[in-house]
mmCIF file of C-alpha atoms in Angstrom:
data_model
loop_
_atom_site.group_PDB
_atom_site.id
_atom_site.type_symbol
_atom_site.label_atom_id
_atom_site.label_comp_id
_atom_site.label_asym_id
_atom_site.label_seq_id
_atom_site.Cartn_x
_atom_site.Cartn_y
_atom_site.Cartn_z
ATOM 1 C CA UNK A 21 -21.316 -148.881 107.447
ATOM 2 C CA UNK A 22 -22.205 -145.211 107.104
ATOM 3 C CA UNK A 23 -22.077 -143.463 103.747
ATOM 4 C CA UNK A 24 -20.571 -140.245 102.483
ATOM 5 C CA UNK A 25 -23.068 -137.433 101.769
ATOM 6 C CA UNK A 26 -24.846 -138.095 98.470
ATOM 7 C CA UNK A 27 -23.376 -141.605 98.076
ATOM 8 C CA UNK A 28 -25.819 -144.210 96.762
ATOM 9 C CA UNK A 29 -25.576 -147.979 97.266
ATOM 10 C CA UNK A 30 -27.660 -150.015 94.833
ATOM 11 C CA UNK A 31 -26.056 -153.434 95.286
ATOM 12 C CA UNK A 32 -26.189 -154.936 98.756
ATOM 13 C CA UNK A 33 -22.998 -156.405 100.228
ATOM 14 C CA UNK A 34 -22.717 -160.156 99.633
ATOM 15 C CA UNK A 35 -23.504 -162.093 102.793
ATOM 16 C CA UNK A 36 -24.616 -165.566 103.760
ATOM 17 C CA UNK A 37 -28.283 -166.188 102.948
ATOM 18 C CA UNK A 38 -30.911 -167.204 105.486
ATOM 19 C CA UNK A 39 -32.264 -170.745 105.411
ATOM 20 C CA UNK A 40 -34.927 -171.506 102.814
ATOM 21 C CA UNK A 41 -38.415 -171.009 104.230
ATOM 22 C CA UNK A 42 -41.887 -171.973 103.067
ATOM 23 C CA UNK A 43 -42.692 -168.267 102.574
ATOM 24 C CA UNK A 44 -39.820 -167.883 100.111
ATOM 25 C CA UNK A 45 -41.560 -170.280 97.726
ATOM 26 C CA UNK A 46 -44.567 -170.301 95.444
ATOM 27 C CA UNK A 47 -47.003 -173.152 96.053
ATOM 28 C CA UNK A 48 -45.559 -175.082 93.107
ATOM 29 C CA UNK A 49 -42.048 -174.677 94.533
ATOM 30 C CA UNK A 50 -43.263 -175.723 97.999
ATOM 31 C CA UNK A 51 -44.666 -178.937 96.564
ATOM 32 C CA UNK A 52 -41.366 -179.605 94.813
ATOM 33 C CA UNK A 53 -39.441 -178.906 98.023
ATOM 34 C CA UNK A 54 -41.656 -181.282 100.011
ATOM 35 C CA UNK A 55 -41.209 -183.973 97.362
ATOM 36 C CA UNK A 56 -37.412 -183.533 97.584
ATOM 37 C CA UNK A 57 -37.748 -184.299 101.294
ATOM 38 C CA UNK A 58 -39.398 -187.596 100.399
ATOM 39 C CA UNK A 59 -42.933 -186.516 101.275
ATOM 40 C CA UNK A 60 -46.087 -186.415 99.175
ATOM 41 C CA UNK A 61 -46.675 -183.074 97.422
ATOM 42 C CA UNK A 62 -49.978 -182.377 99.198
ATOM 43 C CA UNK A 63 -48.066 -182.034 102.471
ATOM 44 C CA UNK A 64 -47.021 -178.622 101.170
ATOM 45 C CA UNK A 65 -50.665 -177.540 101.174
ATOM 46 C CA UNK A 66 -51.086 -178.748 104.751
ATOM 47 C CA UNK A 67 -47.888 -177.024 105.875
ATOM 48 C CA UNK A 68 -48.984 -173.821 104.142
ATOM 49 C CA UNK A 69 -52.353 -173.909 105.860
ATOM 50 C CA UNK A 70 -50.698 -174.164 109.252
ATOM 51 C CA UNK A 71 -48.346 -171.273 108.530
ATOM 52 C CA UNK A 72 -50.566 -168.825 106.649
ATOM 53 C CA UNK A 73 -53.956 -169.615 108.215
ATOM 54 C CA UNK A 74 -53.189 -170.906 111.711
ATOM 55 C CA UNK A 75 -50.021 -168.799 111.985
ATOM 56 C CA UNK A 76 -48.037 -171.600 113.574
ATOM 57 C CA UNK A 77 -44.573 -173.031 112.956
ATOM 58 C CA UNK A 78 -44.773 -175.644 115.718
ATOM 59 C CA UNK A 79 -44.768 -178.963 113.851
ATOM 60 C CA UNK A 80 -45.619 -180.826 117.059
ATOM 61 C CA UNK A 81 -49.044 -179.166 116.911
ATOM 62 C CA UNK A 82 -49.621 -180.200 113.283
ATOM 63 C CA UNK A 83 -51.548 -183.358 114.108
ATOM 64 C CA UNK A 84 -52.739 -183.858 110.524
ATOM 65 C CA UNK A 85 -49.118 -184.581 109.561
ATOM 66 C CA UNK A 86 -47.660 -188.032 110.256
ATOM 67 C CA UNK A 87 -45.388 -187.894 113.296
ATOM 68 C CA UNK A 88 -42.557 -189.378 111.232
ATOM 69 C CA UNK A 89 -42.833 -186.562 108.681
ATOM 70 C CA UNK A 90 -42.910 -183.582 111.011
ATOM 71 C CA UNK A 91 -39.186 -183.195 111.644
ATOM 72 C CA UNK A 92 -38.435 -183.383 107.922
ATOM 73 C CA UNK A 93 -41.111 -180.817 107.077
ATOM 74 C CA UNK A 94 -39.874 -178.547 109.876
ATOM 75 C CA UNK A 95 -36.871 -177.820 107.634
ATOM 76 C CA UNK A 96 -39.187 -175.562 105.626
ATOM 77 C CA UNK A 97 -40.120 -173.555 108.730
ATOM 78 C CA UNK A 98 -36.767 -172.348 110.108
ATOM 79 C CA UNK A 99 -36.716 -169.560 112.682
ATOM 80 C CA UNK A 100 -35.764 -166.364 110.824
ATOM 81 C CA UNK A 101 -36.483 -163.491 113.214
ATOM 82 C CA UNK A 102 -35.565 -163.324 116.898
ATOM 83 C CA UNK A 103 -37.218 -160.540 118.906
ATOM 84 C CA UNK A 104 -34.653 -158.431 120.748
ATOM 85 C CA UNK A 105 -36.753 -155.602 122.121
ATOM 86 C CA UNK A 106 -40.312 -154.339 121.935
ATOM 87 C CA UNK A 107 -41.540 -150.833 122.665
ATOM 88 C CA UNK A 108 -45.170 -149.742 122.855
ATOM 89 C CA UNK A 109 -47.072 -146.461 122.925
ATOM 90 C CA UNK A 110 -50.626 -145.266 122.264
ATOM 91 C CA UNK A 111 -51.899 -147.519 125.055
ATOM 92 C CA UNK A 112 -50.211 -150.554 123.519
ATOM 93 C CA UNK A 113 -51.840 -150.170 120.093
ATOM 94 C CA UNK A 114 -48.536 -149.094 118.485
ATOM 95 C CA UNK A 115 -45.773 -151.676 118.880
ATOM 96 C CA UNK A 116 -42.253 -151.445 117.502
ATOM 97 C CA UNK A 117 -40.223 -154.643 117.449
ATOM 98 C CA UNK A 118 -36.469 -154.881 116.985
ATOM 99 C CA UNK A 119 -35.580 -158.163 115.296
ATOM 100 C CA UNK A 120 -32.236 -159.918 115.020
ATOM 101 C CA UNK A 121 -31.737 -161.875 111.794
ATOM 102 C CA UNK A 122 -29.741 -165.106 111.588
ATOM 103 C CA UNK A 123 -26.496 -163.263 110.832
ATOM 104 C CA UNK A 124 -26.896 -160.637 113.556
ATOM 105 C CA UNK A 125 -28.314 -157.946 111.280
ATOM 106 C CA UNK A 126 -30.992 -155.830 112.972
ATOM 107 C CA UNK A 127 -34.279 -154.610 111.505
ATOM 108 C CA UNK A 128 -37.464 -153.098 112.877
ATOM 109 C CA UNK A 129 -41.170 -153.421 112.193
ATOM 110 C CA UNK A 130 -44.091 -151.426 113.585
ATOM 111 C CA UNK A 131 -47.673 -152.577 114.230
ATOM 112 C CA UNK A 132 -50.282 -149.805 114.382
ATOM 113 C CA UNK A 133 -53.847 -150.601 115.419
ATOM 114 C CA UNK A 134 -56.509 -148.051 114.522
ATOM 115 C CA UNK A 135 -60.254 -148.325 115.194
ATOM 116 C CA UNK A 136 -60.939 -149.444 111.622
ATOM 117 C CA UNK A 137 -57.730 -151.205 110.530
ATOM 118 C CA UNK A 138 -54.390 -152.697 111.554
ATOM 119 C CA UNK A 139 -51.305 -151.639 109.628
ATOM 120 C CA UNK A 140 -47.928 -153.352 109.665
ATOM 121 C CA UNK A 141 -44.943 -151.246 108.602
ATOM 122 C CA UNK A 142 -42.228 -153.653 107.471
ATOM 123 C CA UNK A 143 -38.563 -153.457 106.595
ATOM 124 C CA UNK A 144 -37.235 -154.836 103.310
ATOM 125 C CA UNK A 145 -33.499 -154.278 103.841
ATOM 126 C CA UNK A 146 -31.221 -154.143 106.864
ATOM 127 C CA UNK A 147 -30.224 -150.508 106.600
ATOM 128 C CA UNK A 148 -30.648 -148.526 103.389
ATOM 129 C CA UNK A 149 -28.388 -147.402 100.569
ATOM 130 C CA UNK A 150 -30.386 -144.336 99.472
ATOM 131 C CA UNK A 151 -28.691 -142.026 101.990
ATOM 132 C CA UNK A 152 -31.439 -139.433 102.531
ATOM 133 C CA UNK A 153 -29.828 -137.130 105.128
ATOM 134 C CA UNK A 154 -32.950 -136.582 107.263
ATOM 135 C CA UNK A 155 -33.672 -140.323 107.712
ATOM 136 C CA UNK A 156 -32.101 -142.358 110.523
ATOM 137 C CA UNK A 157 -32.115 -145.546 108.451
ATOM 138 C CA UNK A 158 -30.438 -143.817 105.516
ATOM 139 C CA UNK A 159 -27.578 -142.631 107.704
ATOM 140 C CA UNK A 160 -26.773 -146.195 108.744
ATOM 141 C CA UNK A 161 -25.901 -147.401 105.240
ATOM 142 C CA UNK A 162 -26.925 -150.734 103.722
ATOM 143 C CA UNK A 163 -26.080 -153.978 105.532
ATOM 144 C CA UNK A 164 -27.948 -156.440 103.287
ATOM 145 C CA UNK A 165 -31.152 -157.287 101.472
ATOM 146 C CA UNK A 166 -33.798 -159.249 103.351
ATOM 147 C CA UNK A 167 -35.217 -162.481 101.998
ATOM 148 C CA UNK A 168 -38.851 -162.795 100.960
ATOM 149 C CA UNK A 169 -39.606 -164.916 104.034
ATOM 150 C CA UNK A 170 -37.853 -162.503 106.406
ATOM 151 C CA UNK A 171 -40.163 -159.771 105.118
ATOM 152 C CA UNK A 172 -43.281 -161.953 105.342
ATOM 153 C CA UNK A 173 -42.377 -163.136 108.848
ATOM 154 C CA UNK A 174 -42.703 -159.570 110.172
ATOM 155 C CA UNK A 175 -46.346 -159.552 109.067
ATOM 156 C CA UNK A 176 -47.005 -163.082 110.337
ATOM 157 C CA UNK A 177 -45.556 -162.103 113.733
ATOM 158 C CA UNK A 178 -47.945 -159.164 113.891
ATOM 159 C CA UNK A 179 -50.826 -161.376 112.799
ATOM 160 C CA UNK A 180 -49.976 -163.859 115.586
ATOM 161 C CA UNK A 181 -49.966 -161.135 118.226
ATOM 162 C CA UNK A 182 -53.345 -159.872 117.023
ATOM 163 C CA UNK A 183 -54.898 -163.334 116.810
ATOM 164 C CA UNK A 184 -53.723 -164.082 120.349
ATOM 165 C CA UNK A 185 -55.332 -160.889 121.665
ATOM 166 C CA UNK A 186 -51.942 -159.454 122.717
ATOM 167 C CA UNK A 187 -52.759 -156.040 121.219
ATOM 168 C CA UNK A 188 -55.404 -153.981 123.061
ATOM 169 C CA UNK A 189 -58.764 -154.120 121.277
ATOM 170 C CA UNK A 190 -59.265 -157.872 121.264
ATOM 171 C CA UNK A 191 -58.363 -160.452 118.602
ATOM 172 C CA UNK A 192 -57.888 -158.986 115.134
ATOM 173 C CA UNK A 193 -56.069 -159.368 111.837
ATOM 174 C CA UNK A 194 -53.618 -157.386 109.737
ATOM 175 C CA UNK A 195 -55.519 -155.461 107.063
ATOM 176 C CA UNK A 196 -52.776 -153.207 105.663
ATOM 177 C CA UNK A 197 -49.055 -153.603 105.008
ATOM 178 C CA UNK A 198 -46.785 -150.683 104.146
ATOM 179 C CA UNK A 199 -43.242 -151.203 102.872
ATOM 180 C CA UNK A 200 -42.077 -148.072 104.667
ATOM 181 C CA UNK A 201 -39.748 -149.543 107.250
ATOM 182 C CA UNK A 202 -36.014 -149.867 106.809
ATOM 183 C CA UNK A 203 -34.676 -150.031 103.263
ATOM 184 C CA UNK A 204 -35.613 -149.029 99.718
ATOM 185 C CA UNK A 205 -38.084 -151.737 98.661
ATOM 186 C CA UNK A 206 -37.480 -151.411 94.923
ATOM 187 C CA UNK A 207 -33.721 -151.867 95.441
ATOM 188 C CA UNK A 208 -34.565 -155.373 96.733
ATOM 189 C CA UNK A 209 -37.045 -155.929 93.932
ATOM 190 C CA UNK A 210 -37.275 -159.705 93.532
ATOM 191 C CA UNK A 211 -37.644 -160.446 97.249
ATOM 192 C CA UNK A 212 -40.141 -157.629 97.793
ATOM 193 C CA UNK A 213 -42.343 -158.796 94.905
ATOM 194 C CA UNK A 214 -42.194 -162.320 96.315
ATOM 195 C CA UNK A 215 -43.286 -160.978 99.694
ATOM 196 C CA UNK A 216 -46.156 -158.983 98.167
ATOM 197 C CA UNK A 217 -47.384 -162.122 96.407
ATOM 198 C CA UNK A 218 -47.261 -164.122 99.672
ATOM 199 C CA UNK A 219 -49.214 -161.328 101.395
ATOM 200 C CA UNK A 220 -51.987 -161.053 98.810
ATOM 201 C CA UNK A 221 -52.328 -164.657 97.607
ATOM 202 C CA UNK A 222 -55.393 -166.318 99.150
ATOM 203 C CA UNK A 223 -54.812 -168.906 101.873
ATOM 204 C CA UNK A 224 -53.226 -171.391 101.947
ATOM 205 C CA UNK A 225 -50.988 -169.909 99.247
ATOM 206 C CA UNK A 226 -50.542 -166.705 101.263
ATOM 207 C CA UNK A 227 -52.084 -164.452 103.895
ATOM 208 C CA UNK A 228 -54.996 -163.248 101.750
ATOM 209 C CA UNK A 229 -54.547 -159.524 102.429
ATOM 210 C CA UNK A 230 -56.187 -157.305 99.801
ATOM 211 C CA UNK A 231 -53.673 -155.882 97.312
ATOM 212 C CA UNK A 232 -55.408 -152.538 97.847
ATOM 213 C CA UNK A 233 -54.229 -152.728 101.448
ATOM 214 C CA UNK A 234 -50.554 -153.004 100.431
ATOM 215 C CA UNK A 235 -48.387 -149.941 99.817
ATOM 216 C CA UNK A 236 -44.887 -150.110 98.320
ATOM 217 C CA UNK A 237 -42.753 -147.052 98.956
ATOM 218 C CA UNK A 238 -39.845 -145.824 96.849
ATOM 219 C CA UNK A 239 -37.562 -142.812 96.621
ATOM 220 C CA UNK A 240 -37.900 -143.083 92.861
ATOM 221 C CA UNK A 241 -36.076 -145.946 91.143
ATOM 222 C CA UNK A 242 -37.632 -145.234 87.766
ATOM 223 C CA UNK A 243 -36.919 -148.532 85.932
ATOM 224 C CA UNK A 244 -38.217 -150.534 88.907
ATOM 225 C CA UNK A 245 -41.425 -148.454 89.040
ATOM 226 C CA UNK A 246 -41.964 -149.444 85.405
ATOM 227 C CA UNK A 247 -41.408 -153.123 86.248
ATOM 228 C CA UNK A 248 -43.814 -152.915 89.187
ATOM 229 C CA UNK A 249 -46.519 -151.536 86.918
ATOM 230 C CA UNK A 250 -46.282 -154.707 84.795
ATOM 231 C CA UNK A 251 -46.559 -157.179 87.705
ATOM 232 C CA UNK A 252 -50.346 -157.257 87.728
ATOM 233 C CA UNK A 253 -50.363 -156.350 91.431
ATOM 234 C CA UNK A 254 -52.679 -153.382 92.103
ATOM 235 C CA UNK A 255 -50.745 -152.185 95.150
ATOM 236 C CA UNK A 256 -50.466 -148.514 96.029
ATOM 237 C CA UNK A 257 -47.238 -146.817 94.974
ATOM 238 C CA UNK A 258 -45.941 -144.295 97.504
ATOM 239 C CA UNK A 259 -43.345 -141.921 96.054
ATOM 240 C CA UNK A 260 -41.091 -140.232 98.600
ATOM 241 C CA UNK A 261 -40.713 -136.892 96.820
ATOM 242 C CA UNK A 262 -39.916 -134.412 99.649
ATOM 243 C CA UNK A 263 -39.129 -131.576 97.224
ATOM 244 C CA UNK A 264 -40.740 -130.441 93.957
ATOM 245 C CA UNK A 265 -37.565 -128.897 92.512
ATOM 246 C CA UNK A 266 -34.400 -130.688 91.416
ATOM 247 C CA UNK A 267 -32.035 -128.299 93.179
ATOM 248 C CA UNK A 268 -33.350 -129.158 96.649
ATOM 249 C CA UNK A 269 -34.282 -132.777 95.930
ATOM 250 C CA UNK A 270 -30.719 -133.538 94.785
ATOM 251 C CA UNK A 271 -29.721 -132.883 98.421
ATOM 252 C CA UNK A 272 -32.706 -134.313 100.305
ATOM 253 C CA UNK A 273 -33.145 -137.425 98.137
ATOM 254 C CA UNK A 274 -29.782 -138.209 96.478
ATOM 255 C CA UNK A 275 -31.365 -140.633 93.966
ATOM 256 C CA UNK A 276 -32.562 -137.422 92.273
ATOM 257 C CA UNK A 277 -29.068 -137.013 90.872
ATOM 258 C CA UNK A 278 -29.851 -140.144 88.811
ATOM 259 C CA UNK A 279 -33.543 -139.599 87.955
ATOM 260 C CA UNK A 280 -34.934 -136.069 88.134
ATOM 261 C CA UNK A 281 -38.318 -134.951 89.484
ATOM 262 C CA UNK A 282 -39.910 -134.912 86.032
ATOM 263 C CA UNK A 283 -38.737 -138.480 85.241
ATOM 264 C CA UNK A 284 -39.904 -139.840 88.598
ATOM 265 C CA UNK A 285 -43.333 -138.209 88.292
ATOM 266 C CA UNK A 286 -43.711 -139.461 84.702
ATOM 267 C CA UNK A 287 -43.039 -143.001 85.983
ATOM 268 C CA UNK A 288 -45.589 -142.494 88.770
ATOM 269 C CA UNK A 289 -48.282 -141.288 86.341
ATOM 270 C CA UNK A 290 -47.575 -144.265 84.068
ATOM 271 C CA UNK A 291 -47.980 -146.548 87.096
ATOM 272 C CA UNK A 292 -51.331 -144.931 87.945
ATOM 273 C CA UNK A 293 -52.521 -145.254 84.351
ATOM 274 C CA UNK A 294 -51.582 -148.943 84.219
ATOM 275 C CA UNK A 295 -52.946 -149.993 87.621
ATOM 276 C CA UNK A 296 -55.786 -147.464 88.031
ATOM 277 C CA UNK A 297 -54.401 -146.949 91.542
ATOM 278 C CA UNK A 298 -53.936 -143.494 93.034
ATOM 279 C CA UNK A 299 -50.265 -142.648 93.670
ATOM 280 C CA UNK A 300 -49.374 -141.351 97.112
ATOM 281 C CA UNK A 301 -46.839 -138.527 97.144
ATOM 282 C CA UNK A 302 -44.944 -138.598 100.454
ATOM 283 C CA UNK A 303 -43.572 -135.219 101.531
ATOM 284 C CA UNK A 304 -41.768 -134.729 104.851
ATOM 285 C CA UNK A 305 -42.213 -131.113 105.929
ATOM 286 C CA UNK A 306 -38.874 -129.752 107.176
ATOM 287 C CA UNK A 307 -38.726 -126.354 108.875
ATOM 288 C CA UNK A 308 -37.390 -123.630 106.551
ATOM 289 C CA UNK A 309 -36.080 -126.238 104.078
ATOM 290 C CA UNK A 310 -38.962 -127.460 101.896
ATOM 291 C CA UNK A 311 -42.062 -125.963 103.537
ATOM 292 C CA UNK A 312 -42.260 -122.619 101.715
ATOM 293 C CA UNK A 313 -45.562 -121.659 100.088
ATOM 294 C CA UNK A 314 -43.881 -121.271 96.704
ATOM 295 C CA UNK A 315 -42.782 -124.898 96.895
ATOM 296 C CA UNK A 316 -46.334 -125.906 97.763
ATOM 297 C CA UNK A 317 -47.485 -124.017 94.655
ATOM 298 C CA UNK A 318 -44.848 -125.730 92.512
ATOM 299 C CA UNK A 319 -45.863 -129.135 93.881
ATOM 300 C CA UNK A 320 -49.528 -128.332 93.301
ATOM 301 C CA UNK A 321 -48.889 -127.434 89.668
ATOM 302 C CA UNK A 322 -46.867 -130.640 89.121
ATOM 303 C CA UNK A 323 -49.489 -133.039 90.485
ATOM 304 C CA UNK A 324 -52.872 -131.377 89.938
ATOM 305 C CA UNK A 325 -55.392 -133.218 87.765
ATOM 306 C CA UNK A 326 -53.505 -136.495 88.314
ATOM 307 C CA UNK A 327 -54.587 -139.713 90.059
ATOM 308 C CA UNK A 328 -52.741 -138.673 93.198
ATOM 309 C CA UNK A 329 -52.910 -137.937 96.901
ATOM 310 C CA UNK A 330 -50.304 -135.883 98.784
ATOM 311 C CA UNK A 331 -49.363 -137.211 102.216
ATOM 312 C CA UNK A 332 -47.594 -134.531 104.265
ATOM 313 C CA UNK A 333 -45.426 -135.892 107.080
ATOM 314 C CA UNK A 334 -44.266 -133.594 109.895
ATOM 315 C CA UNK A 335 -40.564 -134.424 110.065
ATOM 316 C CA UNK A 336 -39.830 -136.828 112.874
ATOM 317 C CA UNK A 337 -36.683 -135.853 114.784
ATOM 318 C CA UNK A 338 -33.653 -138.123 114.692
ATOM 319 C CA UNK A 339 -30.623 -137.906 117.003
ATOM 320 C CA UNK A 340 -28.099 -135.286 115.950
ATOM 321 C CA UNK A 341 -30.169 -134.012 113.044
ATOM 322 C CA UNK A 342 -30.040 -130.285 112.278
ATOM 323 C CA UNK A 343 -33.556 -130.445 110.859
ATOM 324 C CA UNK A 344 -36.927 -130.418 112.564
ATOM 325 C CA UNK A 345 -40.646 -130.309 111.769
ATOM 326 C CA UNK A 346 -42.250 -127.272 110.188
ATOM 327 C CA UNK A 347 -44.037 -124.673 112.276
ATOM 328 C CA UNK A 348 -47.762 -125.420 112.579
ATOM 329 C CA UNK A 349 -48.658 -122.219 110.727
ATOM 330 C CA UNK A 350 -46.317 -123.103 107.830
ATOM 331 C CA UNK A 351 -47.799 -126.612 107.690
ATOM 332 C CA UNK A 352 -51.311 -125.143 107.490
ATOM 333 C CA UNK A 353 -50.246 -122.710 104.761
ATOM 334 C CA UNK A 354 -48.689 -125.563 102.747
ATOM 335 C CA UNK A 355 -51.954 -127.507 102.975
ATOM 336 C CA UNK A 356 -53.976 -124.465 101.889
ATOM 337 C CA UNK A 357 -51.812 -123.900 98.800
ATOM 338 C CA UNK A 358 -52.186 -127.539 97.692
ATOM 339 C CA UNK A 359 -55.946 -127.370 98.269
ATOM 340 C CA UNK A 360 -56.035 -124.193 96.180
ATOM 341 C CA UNK A 361 -54.714 -126.271 93.267
ATOM 342 C CA UNK A 362 -57.397 -128.903 93.889
ATOM 343 C CA UNK A 363 -54.905 -131.504 95.121
ATOM 344 C CA UNK A 364 -56.160 -134.039 97.719
ATOM 345 C CA UNK A 365 -53.901 -133.667 100.762
ATOM 346 C CA UNK A 366 -53.700 -134.975 104.313
ATOM 347 C CA UNK A 367 -51.199 -134.608 107.150
ATOM 348 C CA UNK A 368 -50.054 -138.005 108.418
ATOM 349 C CA UNK A 369 -50.768 -139.089 111.954
ATOM 350 C CA UNK A 370 -47.319 -139.302 113.588
ATOM 351 C CA UNK A 371 -47.917 -142.658 115.287
ATOM 352 C CA UNK A 372 -44.952 -144.069 117.167
ATOM 353 C CA UNK A 373 -42.877 -140.908 117.499
ATOM 354 C CA UNK A 374 -42.365 -141.529 121.230
ATOM 355 C CA UNK A 375 -40.717 -144.888 120.533
ATOM 356 C CA UNK A 376 -38.757 -143.779 117.441
ATOM 357 C CA UNK A 377 -41.188 -145.822 115.386
ATOM 358 C CA UNK A 378 -42.437 -143.084 113.078
ATOM 359 C CA UNK A 379 -41.356 -142.331 109.499
ATOM 360 C CA UNK A 380 -37.602 -141.836 109.164
ATOM 361 C CA UNK A 381 -36.830 -142.918 112.722
ATOM 362 C CA UNK A 382 -36.123 -146.649 112.318
ATOM 363 C CA UNK A 383 -32.463 -147.105 113.113
ATOM 364 C CA UNK A 384 -32.421 -150.605 114.711
ATOM 365 C CA UNK A 385 -30.371 -149.524 117.702
ATOM 366 C CA UNK A 386 -29.561 -152.564 119.828
ATOM 367 C CA UNK A 387 -30.225 -152.693 123.556
#
């Protein structure tokens, strides 16, 4: 359901939950679940090794498990994501997949292979309740939260494709995960933290991805940023700021009507101080809206001398939007002003724009 301008949805609609999956559970809970099924606890370790290391859910191939136990244990490996459509660009090294969840909800993930890394951009909600007017996902409204396993499965699917050599460049592995797909990750806090733990825990507990390779994005849910800082997970925090002044940010990022720029940045600096991790400030450059040099100066003054990096994103067009990317000369001027203040800044590579797989374009349109 679409939302009225400025409307925020923090609580997802109540819907049926997906089946319990191995990836929803800590190792201790997996052992308990296996025991409930009448199996010995160590079977959970074997099952975990197949899923997180060998990337398989086919119990018939799990020859170290007794044949009589396989069907029972298969209950912990239900099918959660069904691929509906896949689009590729960049010679096949950028792949966007549209997934159907068990209840018909649609989400998207994007795999991006670079010469030195492979990044998976994952969704954490079906839709989004934060209602940013320049974002396709935000215009769709919030359908529901995703489960921990539904989030993890997007990464495992990408890992399978890489391991099988389906992505040009030969066999590989996922090195980076960014929670920048559909949804506001910190509005689905418990499930997202569970997913991060499954991603970074060493095998067979999880996928063994470095926490430094995981980025959690937020529009600025201040209390949740504080909670994240206490989790002991040194992931990168990416703050979607998009405007340095409250007057404009109230419109571009409606959560700003709840927590102002100064409060959000204070929470970000506290996160950096606690985790020793540099905060990424995400800023979509929108022609004649937020790309003025005076705004670059204001942003520079707000973030200079902090543990920070500014990531400028040329606005990716979405159907029917009145807004578009900044002029190249205005983009260059914005960069120069930030550099004048000594602020580290880069302009993001707009991977996936041709397949509506770039930032702000994920809308999960069905075939």
